[in-house]
Each structure stands twice: as structure tokens, then as C-alpha cells.
Coordinates of C-alpha atoms and ligand atoms in Angstrom, one line a residue:
X1 CA -2.9 -70.7 -26.2
X2 CA -3.0 -67.5 -24.2
X3 CA -5.1 -64.5 -25.2
X4 CA -3.0 -61.3 -25.3
X5 CA -4.6 -57.6 -25.9
X6 CA -4.0 -55.8 -29.0
X7 CA -2.6 -53.0 -27.0
X8 CA -0.1 -55.7 -25.6
X9 CA 1.1 -57.0 -28.9
X10 CA 1.2 -54.0 -30.6
X11 CA 3.6 -53.1 -27.8
X12 CA 5.2 -55.5 -27.0
X13 CA 5.1 -59.2 -30.0
X14 CA 8.0 -59.8 -31.0
X15 CA 8.3 -61.4 -34.9
X16 CA 7.6 -65.1 -34.4
X17 CA 5.9 -64.9 -31.5
X18 CA 2.9 -67.2 -31.4
X19 CA -0.4 -66.0 -29.9
X20 CA -4.1 -66.1 -29.5
X21 CA -6.3 -62.6 -30.3
X22 CA -10.3 -62.4 -29.5
X23 CA -11.6 -59.1 -31.4
X24 CA -14.0 -57.8 -33.5
X25 CA -13.9 -57.5 -36.8
X26 CA -13.6 -54.0 -38.3
X27 CA -13.1 -54.6 -42.2
X28 CA -12.1 -57.5 -43.7
X29 CA -10.4 -57.0 -47.6
X30 CA -9.7 -59.4 -50.3
X31 CA -10.4 -62.3 -48.5
X32 CA -6.7 -61.5 -47.2
X33 CA -6.6 -58.6 -44.7
X34 CA -8.4 -58.5 -41.4
X35 CA -9.0 -55.2 -39.4
X36 CA -9.0 -56.7 -35.7
X37 CA -9.8 -54.6 -32.9
X38 CA -10.6 -55.4 -28.9
X39 CA -11.2 -51.9 -27.3
X40 CA -8.1 -51.7 -25.5
X41 CA -6.3 -49.7 -28.4
X42 CA -7.5 -47.2 -30.7
X43 CA -5.6 -49.3 -33.2
X44 CA -6.3 -52.4 -34.7
X45 CA -4.3 -55.3 -35.1
X46 CA -3.7 -56.8 -39.0
X47 CA -4.5 -60.4 -39.6
X48 CA -3.7 -61.9 -42.8
X49 CA -5.6 -64.8 -44.1
X50 CA -4.3 -67.3 -46.9
X51 CA -7.7 -67.9 -47.9
X52 CA -6.9 -70.8 -49.9
X53 CA -6.6 -72.8 -46.5
X54 CA -10.0 -71.9 -45.0
X55 CA -14.0 -72.9 -45.9
X56 CA -15.1 -70.0 -47.8
X57 CA -18.5 -71.0 -45.7
X58 CA -16.0 -69.7 -43.3
X59 CA -14.8 -66.9 -44.5
X60 CA -18.3 -65.0 -45.0
X61 CA -18.5 -65.1 -41.5
X62 CA -15.7 -62.8 -41.0
X63 CA -18.1 -59.8 -41.3
X64 CA -18.2 -56.1 -39.6
X65 CA -18.7 -56.9 -36.0
X66 CA -18.5 -60.0 -35.8
X67 CA -16.7 -61.2 -33.4
X68 CA -13.3 -63.6 -33.8
X69 CA -10.9 -65.5 -32.3
X70 CA -7.3 -66.0 -34.6
X71 CA -4.3 -68.2 -33.3
X72 CA -1.3 -67.5 -35.7
X73 CA 2.1 -66.3 -35.7
X74 CA 3.9 -62.7 -35.5
X75 CA 5.6 -61.1 -38.9
X76 CA 7.5 -58.5 -39.9
X77 CA 4.5 -56.9 -42.1
X78 CA 5.0 -56.3 -45.8
X79 CA 2.5 -53.2 -46.1
X80 CA 2.9 -49.6 -44.8
X81 CA 0.7 -48.8 -42.2
X82 CA 2.0 -51.3 -39.2
X83 CA 5.0 -53.1 -38.5
X84 CA 3.8 -56.2 -37.5
X85 CA 0.6 -58.3 -38.4
X86 CA -0.9 -62.1 -37.5
X87 CA -0.5 -64.8 -39.4
X88 CA -3.6 -66.3 -39.2
X89 CA -3.4 -70.2 -38.6
X90 CA -6.7 -70.9 -36.9
X91 CA -9.8 -68.9 -37.4
X92 CA -13.0 -69.6 -35.1
X93 CA -15.8 -67.1 -35.5
X94 CA -17.3 -66.4 -32.0
X95 CA -20.5 -64.5 -32.9
X96 CA -22.0 -63.4 -36.5
X97 CA -22.7 -60.5 -37.2
X98 CA -25.4 -60.3 -40.2
X99 CA -24.7 -58.1 -42.7
X100 CA -28.2 -56.4 -43.3
X101 CA -28.9 -56.1 -39.7
X102 CA -25.4 -54.5 -39.5
X103 CA -26.7 -51.9 -42.9
X104 CA -29.3 -50.5 -40.2
X105 CA -26.6 -49.3 -37.4
X106 CA -23.6 -47.1 -37.0
X107 CA -21.3 -50.3 -37.7
X108 CA -21.6 -49.4 -41.7
X109 CA -18.2 -47.4 -42.3
X110 CA -19.1 -44.3 -43.1
X111 CA -19.2 -40.9 -41.2
X112 CA -22.3 -40.5 -39.2
X113 CA -23.7 -38.1 -37.9
X114 CA -23.0 -37.7 -33.4
X115 CA -27.2 -37.8 -32.9
X116 CA -27.8 -40.9 -34.6
X117 CA -25.3 -42.6 -32.6
X118 CA -26.4 -41.8 -29.3
X119 CA -29.5 -43.2 -30.6
X120 CA -27.4 -47.0 -30.8
X121 CA -25.7 -46.2 -27.3
X122 CA -25.0 -49.9 -27.7
X123 CA -22.8 -50.3 -30.9
X124 CA -21.6 -46.3 -30.4
X125 CA -19.1 -47.7 -28.2
X126 CA -17.9 -49.5 -31.5
X127 CA -16.5 -47.1 -33.2
X128 CA -13.2 -45.4 -32.8
X129 CA -14.7 -42.3 -32.0
X130 CA -16.3 -43.4 -28.7
X131 CA -14.1 -46.2 -28.4
X132 CA -11.9 -42.9 -28.1
X133 CA -14.0 -41.0 -25.4
X134 CA -14.8 -44.0 -23.1
X135 CA -10.7 -44.3 -22.7
X136 CA -10.1 -41.2 -22.3
X137 CA -12.7 -40.8 -19.6
X138 CA -12.1 -43.7 -17.8
X139 CA -8.4 -42.0 -17.8
X140 CA -9.7 -38.6 -16.2
X141 CA -11.6 -40.7 -13.5
X142 CA -8.6 -42.6 -12.7
X143 CA -6.3 -39.9 -12.7
X144 CA -8.5 -37.8 -10.0
X145 CA -8.4 -40.7 -7.9
X146 CA -4.8 -40.6 -7.8
X147 CA -4.3 -36.8 -7.4
X148 CA -6.0 -36.5 -4.4
X149 CA -4.5 -40.2 -3.2
X150 CA -1.2 -38.7 -3.6
X151 CA -2.0 -36.4 -1.9
X152 CA -3.7 -38.2 0.9
X153 CA -7.1 -37.2 1.0
X154 CA -10.0 -39.8 1.5
X155 CA -12.5 -41.2 -0.9
X156 CA -15.6 -40.6 0.8
X157 CA -19.2 -42.4 0.1
X158 CA -22.0 -39.5 1.1
X159 CA -25.4 -41.0 0.2
X160 CA -26.8 -40.9 -3.2
X161 CA -30.7 -41.1 -1.1
X162 CA -30.7 -37.4 1.2
X163 CA -33.1 -35.4 2.3
X164 CA -31.1 -32.2 1.7
X165 CA -31.1 -29.8 -1.2
X166 CA -27.9 -28.8 -0.3
X167 CA -27.9 -26.2 -3.4
X168 CA -31.4 -24.8 -2.5
X169 CA -31.9 -24.8 -6.4
X170 CA -34.4 -27.4 -5.3
X171 CA -33.7 -29.2 -9.0
X172 CA -34.8 -32.4 -7.5
X173 CA -36.0 -35.6 -8.2
X174 CA -37.8 -37.8 -5.6
X175 CA -37.2 -40.7 -4.2
X176 CA -40.5 -42.9 -2.6
X177 CA -42.2 -45.8 -3.4
X178 CA -45.9 -45.0 -2.8
X179 CA -47.9 -46.4 -5.6
X180 CA -48.3 -43.1 -7.2
X181 CA -51.7 -43.7 -8.4
X182 CA -53.0 -43.8 -5.0
X183 CA -50.8 -41.3 -2.8
X184 CA -51.6 -41.7 1.0
X185 CA -52.4 -37.7 1.7
X186 CA -53.0 -36.4 4.9
X187 CA -56.4 -34.6 6.2
X188 CA -55.7 -31.3 4.6
X189 CA -54.3 -33.2 1.5
X190 CA -50.8 -32.8 1.7
X191 CA -48.6 -36.3 1.2
X192 CA -48.8 -38.3 4.1
X193 CA -45.1 -39.3 4.1
X194 CA -45.2 -40.9 7.8
X195 CA -46.3 -43.7 5.1
X196 CA -43.9 -43.8 2.7
X197 CA -40.5 -45.5 2.6
X198 CA -38.4 -43.5 4.7
X199 CA -41.1 -41.9 6.9
X200 CA -40.0 -38.5 5.7
X201 CA -40.0 -36.7 1.5
X202 CA -36.3 -37.4 0.1
X203 CA -34.8 -37.1 -3.1
X204 CA -31.1 -38.4 -5.8
X205 CA -29.0 -35.9 -4.0
X206 CA -27.8 -33.0 -5.8
X207 CA -24.4 -32.5 -4.4
X208 CA -22.4 -34.1 -1.5
X209 CA -20.9 -31.7 -0.1
X210 CA -22.8 -31.2 3.3
X211 CA -21.8 -34.6 4.2
X212 CA -18.4 -34.3 3.0
X213 CA -18.1 -31.4 5.5
X214 CA -18.4 -33.9 8.5
X215 CA -16.2 -35.9 6.9
X216 CA -13.4 -33.2 6.6
X217 CA -14.6 -32.1 9.9
X218 CA -12.6 -35.5 11.3
X219 CA -10.7 -36.8 8.6
X220 CA -9.4 -33.8 7.6
X221 CA -9.5 -34.3 3.5
X222 CA -11.8 -36.2 1.7
X223 CA -13.5 -36.1 -1.5
X224 CA -16.6 -37.5 -3.0
X225 CA -16.9 -39.1 -6.4
X226 CA -20.2 -39.9 -7.7
X227 CA -23.4 -39.6 -9.3
X228 CA -25.3 -36.6 -9.0
X229 CA -28.9 -35.5 -10.0
X230 CA -30.5 -32.4 -11.4
X231 CA -34.2 -32.4 -12.5
X232 CA -33.2 -28.4 -14.0
X233 CA -34.8 -28.3 -17.5
X234 CA -32.6 -27.1 -19.4
X235 CA -32.1 -28.7 -22.5
X236 CA -28.3 -27.4 -23.2
X237 CA -25.6 -29.3 -24.5
X238 CA -23.5 -28.7 -21.1
X239 CA -26.0 -29.8 -18.9
X240 CA -27.2 -33.8 -17.9
X241 CA -29.9 -35.1 -15.6
X242 CA -27.5 -37.4 -14.4
X243 CA -24.1 -36.3 -13.8
X244 CA -20.8 -37.0 -12.1
X245 CA -19.5 -35.1 -9.5
X246 CA -15.9 -34.3 -7.5
X247 CA -16.3 -32.7 -4.1
X248 CA -13.5 -32.4 -2.4
X249 CA -13.5 -30.5 1.2
X250 CA -10.2 -29.9 3.3
X251 CA -10.5 -28.1 6.9
X252 CA -8.0 -25.8 7.5
X253 CA -8.4 -24.5 4.4
X254 CA -9.0 -21.2 2.8
X255 CA -10.5 -19.5 -0.6
X256 CA -6.9 -19.4 -1.7
X257 CA -5.5 -22.8 -0.8
X258 CA -9.1 -23.9 -2.5
X259 CA -8.1 -22.4 -5.8
X260 CA -5.0 -23.4 -5.6
X261 CA -6.1 -27.3 -4.9
X262 CA -8.4 -27.0 -8.1
X263 CA -6.0 -25.1 -10.1
X264 CA -3.3 -28.3 -9.3
X265 CA -6.3 -31.1 -10.8
X266 CA -7.1 -29.4 -13.6
X267 CA -3.5 -29.1 -14.4
X268 CA -3.0 -32.8 -13.4
X269 CA -5.5 -34.1 -15.4
X270 CA -4.6 -32.8 -18.6
X271 CA -1.2 -33.8 -18.0
X272 CA -1.6 -37.2 -17.1
X273 CA -4.6 -37.9 -19.9
X274 CA -1.5 -36.3 -22.6
X275 CA 1.0 -39.0 -20.7
X276 CA -1.3 -42.0 -20.4
X277 CA -3.5 -41.7 -23.6
X278 CA -1.3 -40.3 -26.5
X279 CA -2.7 -42.6 -29.2
X280 CA -6.1 -41.3 -28.3
X281 CA -5.4 -37.6 -27.8
X282 CA -3.8 -37.8 -31.3
X283 CA -7.2 -38.8 -33.2
X284 CA -9.2 -36.5 -31.5
X285 CA -6.9 -33.6 -32.6
X286 CA -7.1 -35.0 -35.8
X287 CA -10.4 -35.6 -35.7
X288 CA -10.9 -32.1 -34.4
X289 CA -9.1 -30.4 -36.8
X290 CA -11.1 -32.0 -39.7
X291 CA -13.9 -30.7 -38.1
X292 CA -12.7 -27.3 -37.9
X293 CA -12.5 -27.0 -41.8
X294 CA -15.9 -27.7 -42.2
X295 CA -16.9 -24.5 -40.0
X296 CA -16.8 -20.8 -40.9
X297 CA -13.8 -19.1 -40.3
X298 CA -15.1 -17.6 -37.0
X299 CA -16.5 -20.1 -35.7
X300 CA -13.1 -22.2 -35.3
X301 CA -10.9 -22.4 -32.2
X302 CA -7.4 -20.5 -32.5
X303 CA -6.1 -23.2 -30.5
X304 CA -5.9 -27.3 -31.1
X305 CA -6.8 -30.0 -28.2
X306 CA -3.3 -30.9 -28.0
X307 CA -2.6 -27.3 -27.7
X308 CA -5.5 -26.4 -25.3
X309 CA -4.5 -28.8 -23.1
X310 CA -0.7 -27.3 -23.3
X311 CA -2.3 -24.3 -23.0
X312 CA -3.7 -25.5 -19.4
X313 CA -0.6 -27.6 -17.8
X314 CA 1.8 -24.5 -18.5
X315 CA -0.5 -21.0 -17.8
X316 CA -1.8 -19.7 -14.9
X317 CA -5.4 -19.1 -14.7
X318 CA -6.4 -16.1 -14.5
X319 CA -7.9 -14.9 -10.7
X320 CA -10.7 -12.2 -10.4
X321 CA -13.2 -10.8 -8.2
X322 CA -16.8 -10.9 -9.5
X323 CA -16.3 -6.8 -9.1
X324 CA -13.8 -6.4 -11.2
X325 CA -15.2 -8.4 -13.7
X326 CA -17.9 -6.5 -13.5
X327 CA -15.4 -3.7 -14.0
X328 CA -14.6 -5.2 -17.1
X329 CA -17.2 -5.9 -18.6
X330 CA -18.3 -2.6 -18.0
X331 CA -16.1 -0.5 -20.1
X332 CA -15.4 -3.5 -23.2
X333 CA -16.2 -2.1 -26.2
X334 CA -18.8 -4.8 -26.2
X335 CA -20.5 -3.8 -23.4
X336 CA -20.5 0.2 -25.2
X337 CA -21.8 -1.1 -28.3
X338 CA -24.6 -2.6 -26.5
X339 CA -23.9 -6.6 -27.9
X340 CA -24.8 -8.0 -24.4
X341 CA -28.2 -9.1 -24.2
X342 CA -28.2 -9.1 -20.6
X343 CA -28.0 -6.2 -18.4
X344 CA -24.9 -6.3 -16.8
X345 CA -24.0 -4.0 -13.3
X346 CA -22.6 -5.0 -9.8
X347 CA -25.4 -7.3 -7.6
X348 CA -26.7 -9.2 -11.6
X349 CA -25.5 -12.5 -12.1
X350 CA -23.4 -13.1 -14.9
X351 CA -25.3 -14.7 -17.8
X352 CA -23.1 -17.4 -19.9
X353 CA -22.0 -14.7 -23.1
X354 CA -20.6 -12.5 -20.2
X355 CA -18.3 -16.1 -18.8
X356 CA -17.8 -16.5 -22.0
X357 CA -17.0 -12.8 -23.1
X358 CA -14.7 -12.5 -20.4
X359 CA -12.7 -16.2 -20.8
X360 CA -12.6 -16.1 -24.6
X361 CA -12.5 -12.4 -25.7
X362 CA -10.9 -10.8 -22.6
X363 CA -8.3 -13.6 -21.2
X364 CA -8.4 -16.0 -23.4
X365 CA -7.4 -18.6 -20.5
X366 CA -9.4 -20.2 -17.7
X367 CA -10.7 -17.7 -15.2
X368 CA -11.6 -17.8 -12.2
X369 CA -14.2 -15.2 -10.8
X370 CA -14.3 -15.0 -6.7
X371 CA -16.4 -13.3 -4.3
X372 CA -19.6 -13.4 -5.7
X373 CA -22.8 -11.1 -4.2
X374 CA -23.7 -13.2 -1.5
X375 CA -27.7 -12.8 -3.1
X376 CA -27.3 -15.5 -5.4
X377 CA -24.7 -18.6 -4.2
X378 CA -25.7 -21.1 -1.8
X379 CA -26.4 -20.5 1.9
X380 CA -23.2 -21.9 2.9
X381 CA -20.6 -19.5 1.6
X382 CA -18.8 -17.9 4.2
X383 CA -19.6 -14.3 4.1
X384 CA -16.6 -11.6 3.3
X385 CA -15.4 -10.1 6.0
X386 CA -15.1 -5.9 5.7
X387 CA -17.8 -6.2 2.8
X388 CA -19.2 -2.2 1.8
X389 CA -23.1 -1.6 3.5
X390 CA -25.2 -3.3 0.5
X391 CA -22.6 -5.3 -1.3
X392 CA -22.2 -8.0 0.7
X393 CA -19.9 -11.3 -0.7
X394 CA -19.2 -14.1 -0.3
X395 CA -15.8 -16.5 -0.5
X396 CA -17.6 -18.5 -3.5
X397 CA -15.0 -19.2 -6.7
X398 CA -16.2 -20.4 -9.8
X399 CA -13.6 -21.1 -12.5
X400 CA -14.8 -21.1 -16.2
X401 CA -13.2 -22.7 -19.4
X402 CA -13.4 -22.0 -22.9
X403 CA -15.9 -23.6 -25.2
X404 CA -17.6 -25.0 -21.8
X405 CA -18.2 -22.3 -19.3
X406 CA -18.1 -23.0 -15.6
X407 CA -16.1 -26.2 -14.8
X408 CA -15.9 -25.8 -11.2
X409 CA -17.9 -24.6 -8.8
X410 CA -16.6 -23.7 -5.2
X411 CA -16.4 -21.9 -1.9
X412 CA -14.7 -21.8 1.8
X413 CA -17.6 -22.7 3.7
X414 CA -19.5 -20.6 6.6
X415 CA -17.7 -21.8 9.9
X416 CA -19.2 -19.2 12.2
X417 CA -22.4 -21.1 14.3
X418 CA -24.0 -17.6 14.3
X419 CA -23.5 -16.1 11.0
X420 CA -24.5 -19.6 9.6
X421 CA -27.5 -19.1 11.3
X422 CA -28.4 -15.8 10.1
X423 CA -27.8 -17.7 6.5
X424 CA -30.0 -20.5 6.8
X425 CA -33.0 -17.9 8.1
X426 CA -32.6 -15.5 4.7
X427 CA -32.6 -18.5 2.8
X428 CA -35.4 -20.0 4.6
X429 CA -33.8 -23.3 5.3
X430 CA -35.0 -24.9 8.8
X431 CA -32.2 -24.9 11.9
X432 CA -34.2 -28.8 12.4
X433 CA -33.4 -29.9 8.7
X434 CA -30.0 -29.5 8.8
X435 CA -29.3 -29.8 12.2
X436 CA -26.9 -32.5 11.7
X437 CA -25.0 -29.7 9.5
X438 CA -24.9 -27.1 12.1
X439 CA -23.4 -29.5 15.1
X440 CA -20.3 -29.2 12.9
X441 CA -19.5 -25.6 13.7
X442 CA -20.6 -26.2 17.9
X443 CA -17.6 -28.9 17.7
X444 CA -14.8 -27.7 16.8
X445 CA -16.0 -25.5 13.9
X446 CA -12.9 -24.5 11.7
X447 CA -11.9 -22.7 8.6
X448 CA -12.7 -24.9 5.4
X449 CA -13.3 -25.0 2.0
X450 CA -14.1 -27.3 -1.0
X451 CA -15.4 -27.4 -4.7
X452 CA -17.3 -29.1 -7.1
X453 CA -16.0 -30.4 -10.2
X454 CA -18.1 -31.4 -13.2
X455 CA -16.9 -34.6 -14.7
X456 CA -18.4 -34.6 -18.3
X457 CA -17.4 -31.0 -18.6
X458 CA -13.8 -31.9 -17.8
X459 CA -14.0 -35.5 -20.1
X460 CA -15.7 -32.3 -23.0
X461 CA -12.7 -30.4 -22.6
X462 CA -10.1 -33.4 -23.0
X463 CA -11.7 -35.0 -25.6
X464 CA -12.6 -31.5 -27.8
X465 CA -15.9 -32.9 -28.0
X466 CA -19.1 -30.1 -27.6
X467 CA -22.2 -31.8 -26.8
X468 CA -21.7 -33.7 -23.2
X469 CA -24.2 -36.4 -24.0
X470 CA -21.6 -37.3 -26.3
X471 CA -18.9 -38.2 -23.3
X472 CA -21.3 -40.2 -21.0
X473 CA -22.3 -43.4 -22.1
X474 CA -26.3 -43.4 -21.1
X475 CA -26.7 -40.0 -21.7
X476 CA -29.7 -38.7 -19.0
X477 CA -31.7 -35.5 -20.0
X478 CA -35.5 -34.2 -20.4
X479 CA -37.2 -36.5 -22.1
X480 CA -34.3 -38.7 -22.4
X481 CA -33.5 -42.1 -20.9
X482 CA -33.1 -44.8 -23.1
X483 CA -31.2 -48.1 -22.2
Ligands
4AD1 O1 -21.4 -25.1 -9.2 P1 -22.6 -26.3 -8.7 O2 -24.0 -26.3 -8.4 O3 -21.7 -26.4 -7.0 C1 -21.9 -27.5 -5.9 O4 -23.1 -28.3 -6.2 C2 -21.0 -27.3 -5.1 N1 -21.9 -28.0 -3.8 C3 -20.2 -28.1 -5.2 C4 -19.2 -27.4 -3.5 O5 -18.4 -26.9 -3.4 N2 -18.8 -28.6 -3.3 O6 -21.5 -27.8 -9.3 C5 -20.5 -28.4 -9.4 C6 -20.2 -28.1 -10.7 C7 -20.2 -27.0 -11.6 O7 -19.2 -26.1 -11.4 C8 -20.6 -28.0 -13.0 O8 -19.1 -28.1 -13.5 C9 -21.0 -29.3 -12.8 O9 -20.9 -29.7 -11.2 N3 -22.7 -29.0 -12.9 C10 -23.1 -30.1 -13.8 N4 -22.7 -30.8 -14.9 C11 -23.2 -31.8 -15.6 N5 -24.7 -31.7 -15.7 C12 -25.5 -30.5 -14.8 N6 -26.6 -30.6 -14.9 C13 -24.6 -29.7 -13.5 N7 -24.6 -28.8 -12.9 C14 -23.6 -28.3 -11.8
MG2 MG1 -22.6 -23.4 -9.7

């Protein structure tokens, strides 16, 4: 008999239909009602067992966590909570789950802390919450590919091992096949990379942007979607050492086009998930509501998860320049009462307390901040024309989200070879190392722009999860690379 997935059974099965279903037992009540889940949906199928027809030894093996295969007939349910159920004719135990072992795990049916669940990453998939999070994560990924595909972008695979530090921040994991106990050295004591696998220092990528620019200069519109690695030692709820980033790069595009593209993409993702994951989003919405009641009033969010998603879909993002942002901050009552820990003045980088103030207090909306001072942005960003003396800015944009902070970072790129060379010199970048990048400015250079979306930060926003470790299956953070 053909196996049917529970999502499909609940959607399309008809009374009288005979079928096979396989899944893991969530609960078995009164030797009669099995709650079965196979991961295809958050909803369980209720299966009804006439216990007199089965061996007691067999029924004893139907324990929480066990994998079983059932055949039977779909009947109208007499109980509340489900329209149909399966009347069981045969039971096969595929894999037992010893109740004593289950007792020690996240599978025992009670509420567990997210921290405890993280330690059991192999079993946290089995919980309702993480089943939901990872189904939604998939939907977000798919929606991004669809968004770009529908607009004629090409998915470009940029290297994971690279010699470039695109962001210039030096937060890289080195890649080598040297025996670390015996590293070949030059006479002056420096590492002899000539003997290493790639014959030069290389690292795991911090961004595929520079390579994506090469693609955009021929294919017109490309995007990357891949793993990204940063050895920044920031143990926060928003940073991972290994995360996924989406980086579109578009020829003949300026800063405004870039903002429009990013805003359209973020709205599209929210819309897609609302339309395609209604059960999972409803579950996350209720979960968050329940969590909110445990929090002090001052920490509760004003909008529910669903309201926040609708807000993003239906409202234009606020767009302001860095200079305007500084003015807003300096004129705020918060500033006058000296409530900011860090200084605010033109030329200092915005700290997360400033970003939060703008997004959560002043505008209560996603905010795009543009035209930052050149001094604290990457070398590749386009120098703004007509800057005031001493106040050089670049065509950068950061998109900040309530509760998350920086969701997107991007810019129009410096397409003028002479200016780019000046920037390289100012940032201490050797032109020989980036010859392949500078070459794009020699052979038909063109205005172009792009941005990077932190995939996990978007999944946080869409699920309402507040720690980035809880939206990636196997989080990598300082001191933590289990599984
Ligand atoms: O702002 P970032 O560093 O920008 C770039 O890497 C550019 N090359 C992007 C581009 O223009 N093509 O990173 C982009 C986004 C951030 O806005 C943030 O959402 C996310 O990547 N991000 C992280 N997410 C999780 N953990 C980390 N350690 C992250 N660092 C950045
Ligand atoms: Mg950034």
C-alpha cells in the first residue's frame, strides 16, 4: 500500500480511503489514540487502535519517539480537534525508542529551555517548535531563490576557500593542510606558505561579493547564497561564526535601485511565508503570545508576530541618511537626558543602542540608513559626489529591523578605477592581491550595486525567535562546534 505523508492526508484524504502512514509517535493515550507526526506538517495524525486486536507486547513498543508504520482506513473523527483519523488495521514497529532513554532527552513531553534543546540538536528537530522553525527556514530559502529567479537573476556559486578578505575586517578562519605542530618557516621566522596546499595564505570566505561583482559585470544580475564564516569573537544573540548570506549584485544599478531591490525582497519573503506556511506561522504567533505574558510589560513587543510581518509587507521602510540619523539622535530627549552609553556625533559609528533607538523608538519601522562616513565602511563602496570637505561619505545602505538590528548591508560600488586605487592605498590593500577585481574597472566598468542579507537574521524575524542559535540546525559560535 502506498505511503502517504501526513500533510497530504490531512489536506486531501477522504473517508473510507485505505492507506499507509509512517512517522514518529508523539503520544499514545489509553492504549487507544496514537498521535503520529512525520515532519511534513506541524499537525499530527490521530490513529485509533482497537487494543483487543493487537498483542500487548506490540502495543508496549508504541512509545514516544518510536518510528512506526500503520495501515488502515480513514474515518470521520468522533473527537474534537480533528476532522478525520486513521482506524488502524496493521502496526509495524520500525524503530523502538526506549522510554528510559527518552526520559533523559528533549522528547519527554514537557517544556524545555531553548538552551537545553540546543545541546540535543539531534533530537530538537523532533519538537514542535524546531520542526516549525526549520520548515519555515526552508520556505525562506526557497522564496529567496524564487524572488531572484523570477526577476532574471542568475545564482552564482562563489568560492568558499579564498585568498581575499572582502570586508577588510580580518575576521577570518585560515585554511591549511600544514601539520600545525610543525609549520614550515622561512629564515626570518615567517610561515612558508609556498609549502602549503594553495601555496599562499587562504581563508574561509567572509563574503562572496567581490567575486559576485565579476559575475555581474558580464551576466548583469547575479546573486550568491552560501555559507559565510567570521571569526569575530562576539558572543551575542545575533552573531554566528558560520552563517548563510545572500548577496545580489546588479550592473547598471545605483543606491536607490539597490534599496528598492532589498526592500522588495524583504517584503516578498514575509508575504511568501505568510501564504505558504500558515500553520507554522500561526503556531509561532501563539507561542510568542504565550511567552510575552511571562515578560515584564516594558519588554513586551507591541505587535504580534503576524502583525509585524504584515507591517513589513504593507509599509514603506523609512529611509534616512547617516547625517539625518545623527541629527535625530542628537535632538532626542534620550540624548539630552544622557541615556546613551556611547557618544553621538558626526563621524562616529552608530552603536546598536543608537540603531535600536532609531528603529524601535523614533520610527517604529524598518529603517534604511544611507551615506555613511567613508572611514568606517569597506573600501569598495562608492565615494559620494559633492561631499563637504572633511565629511567624505559613501553610497552605503544598512537596513535595520526592530528586534534584530542590521538585517542588510550594501552599497553602490566604486566603479572609477582611479578612486578605487586611492581607496586601496588608504585601506592598506595591495593592488597586486586584487588585480582581478581592479581589472573589472578597466574593461567596460559600469555603475553597479549590491547588498548582503544575513539569512539567519531574516529567519529570526520571520519566526520571532530571539536567539540566532535557534534558527540554524547546527550553530557554530565561539567555543561551540558540536555535532
Ligand atoms: O554587512 P556585511 O558585513 O556586508 C557584507 O559582507 C557585504 N559584502 C555585503 C554586500 O554588499 N554584498 O554583512 C551582511 C549581512 C549583515 O547585514 C548581517 O545581516 C549578516 O550579513 N551578518 C551576520 N549574520 C550572522 N552572524 C554574523 N556574524 C554576521 N555578520 C554579518
Ligand atoms: Mg554591515
